[in-house]
Coordinates of C-alpha atoms in Angstrom, one line a residue:
X272 CA -21.5 2.2 -84.7
X273 CA -24.7 3.4 -84.1
X274 CA -25.4 3.5 -80.1
X275 CA -28.7 5.1 -79.5
X276 CA -29.1 5.0 -75.8
X277 CA -28.9 2.8 -72.5
X278 CA -31.0 -0.6 -72.8
X279 CA -30.7 -2.6 -69.9
X280 CA -28.5 -3.7 -66.8
X281 CA -28.7 -7.3 -65.5
X282 CA -28.1 -8.3 -62.1
X283 CA -28.3 -11.9 -60.8
X284 CA -30.1 -12.6 -57.4
X285 CA -30.5 -15.5 -55.1
X286 CA -33.8 -14.0 -54.5
X287 CA -35.9 -12.5 -57.4
X288 CA -38.8 -11.2 -55.6
X289 CA -37.0 -9.8 -52.5
X290 CA -34.2 -7.8 -54.7
X291 CA -37.1 -6.8 -57.3
X292 CA -39.4 -5.7 -54.7
X293 CA -36.4 -3.0 -53.3
X294 CA -36.6 -1.8 -56.8
X295 CA -40.0 -1.8 -57.3
X296 CA -41.6 -0.9 -53.7
X297 CA -38.6 1.2 -52.5
X298 CA -37.3 3.3 -55.4
X299 CA -40.8 2.6 -57.1
X300 CA -39.6 1.2 -60.5
X301 CA -42.6 -0.3 -62.4
X302 CA -42.7 -4.0 -63.0
X303 CA -42.4 -4.6 -66.3
X304 CA -42.7 -8.3 -67.0
X305 CA -41.7 -11.8 -65.6
X306 CA -40.2 -14.7 -67.4
X307 CA -40.2 -18.1 -66.5
X308 CA -38.3 -21.1 -67.2
X309 CA -40.0 -24.2 -69.4
X310 CA -40.6 -26.0 -65.8
X311 CA -42.6 -23.0 -64.4
X312 CA -39.8 -21.4 -62.2
X313 CA -39.0 -18.0 -62.2
X314 CA -36.0 -16.9 -64.3
X315 CA -36.4 -13.0 -64.2
X316 CA -38.3 -10.0 -63.4
X317 CA -37.7 -6.5 -65.2
X318 CA -38.4 -3.2 -63.9
X319 CA -38.2 -0.1 -65.6
X320 CA -36.0 2.5 -65.1
X321 CA -37.2 6.1 -65.3
X322 CA -35.6 7.7 -68.0
X323 CA -35.2 4.7 -70.3
X324 CA -34.3 0.9 -70.2
X325 CA -34.9 -1.7 -67.6
X326 CA -33.1 -3.6 -64.7
X327 CA -33.5 -7.3 -65.3
X328 CA -33.2 -9.2 -62.3
X329 CA -32.4 -12.8 -63.2
X330 CA -32.5 -15.8 -61.2
X331 CA -29.1 -17.5 -60.0
X332 CA -28.0 -19.8 -57.6
X333 CA -25.2 -19.6 -54.9
X334 CA -24.7 -17.1 -52.1
X335 CA -24.5 -13.3 -52.8
X336 CA -20.9 -11.8 -52.5
X337 CA -20.4 -9.8 -49.6
X338 CA -17.7 -7.4 -50.5
X339 CA -16.8 -4.0 -48.7
X340 CA -18.1 -1.2 -50.2
X341 CA -15.1 0.1 -51.7
X342 CA -12.7 -2.7 -53.2
X343 CA -10.0 -2.8 -56.0
X344 CA -11.5 -5.9 -57.7
X345 CA -12.5 -4.9 -61.4
X346 CA -16.0 -5.2 -62.6
X347 CA -19.7 -3.5 -61.9
X348 CA -19.2 -1.1 -58.7
X349 CA -22.7 0.1 -58.4
X350 CA -25.9 1.1 -60.0
X351 CA -26.6 5.0 -59.6
X352 CA -30.2 6.8 -60.2
X353 CA -30.6 10.2 -60.7
X354 CA -33.0 12.0 -58.2
X355 CA -33.8 15.5 -57.6
X356 CA -32.1 17.4 -54.8
X357 CA -35.1 18.3 -53.5
X358 CA -36.0 14.7 -52.8
X359 CA -32.8 13.5 -51.5
X360 CA -34.3 13.8 -47.9
X361 CA -37.4 12.4 -48.5
X362 CA -35.5 9.4 -50.0
X363 CA -32.9 9.0 -47.2
X364 CA -35.9 8.5 -45.1
X365 CA -37.7 6.0 -47.0
X366 CA -34.6 3.7 -46.6
X367 CA -34.4 4.8 -43.2
X368 CA -37.9 3.7 -42.6
X369 CA -37.4 0.4 -44.5
X370 CA -34.3 -0.4 -42.2
X371 CA -31.5 -0.1 -44.9
X372 CA -28.4 1.7 -43.8
X373 CA -26.4 4.4 -45.6
X374 CA -23.2 2.6 -46.4
X375 CA -21.9 6.3 -47.7
X376 CA -22.7 10.1 -48.0
X377 CA -21.3 12.8 -50.3
X378 CA -22.5 16.2 -51.2
X379 CA -24.3 15.3 -54.1
X380 CA -24.9 11.3 -53.4
X381 CA -26.0 8.7 -50.7
X382 CA -25.2 4.9 -51.0
X383 CA -27.1 1.8 -50.0
X384 CA -27.2 -1.9 -50.6
X385 CA -30.1 -3.7 -52.2
X386 CA -31.1 -7.1 -50.2
X387 CA -28.1 -9.3 -52.1
X388 CA -25.4 -6.3 -51.1
X389 CA -25.6 -4.6 -54.8
X390 CA -24.2 -1.0 -54.6
X391 CA -27.1 1.3 -55.1
X392 CA -26.5 5.1 -55.5
X393 CA -28.9 8.0 -55.6
X394 CA -27.6 11.1 -56.7
X395 CA -28.3 14.8 -57.6
X396 CA -24.6 15.4 -59.1
X397 CA -23.8 18.0 -60.1
X398 CA -27.0 19.9 -58.7
X399 CA -25.7 21.6 -55.5

């Protein structure tokens, strides 16, 4: 195999606009493109992930799953993004001002949820 790096991750969302706003407006990921169905309805919004690749927020019906932060089911657990240690306090403040609680915090990482409950980590591991 000739795997050359990360390409993208896709998550499904009932409210594509609201979930995209979390990644675009709070995390600062640039909006790359919007995809529409033949009937004109929004199917997907892609936002760029710093360092390469993108996050595709795909429209889905149904209710978001509200699982505890830690659980024993297999599958995607969280999306983790790298931040510099010096930016941690400012990043926490952004979420605090937006009314988004920290789910958990360790020496290197803090965890929040996007509007539909997807776990998101911001980490400076192993930088002390």
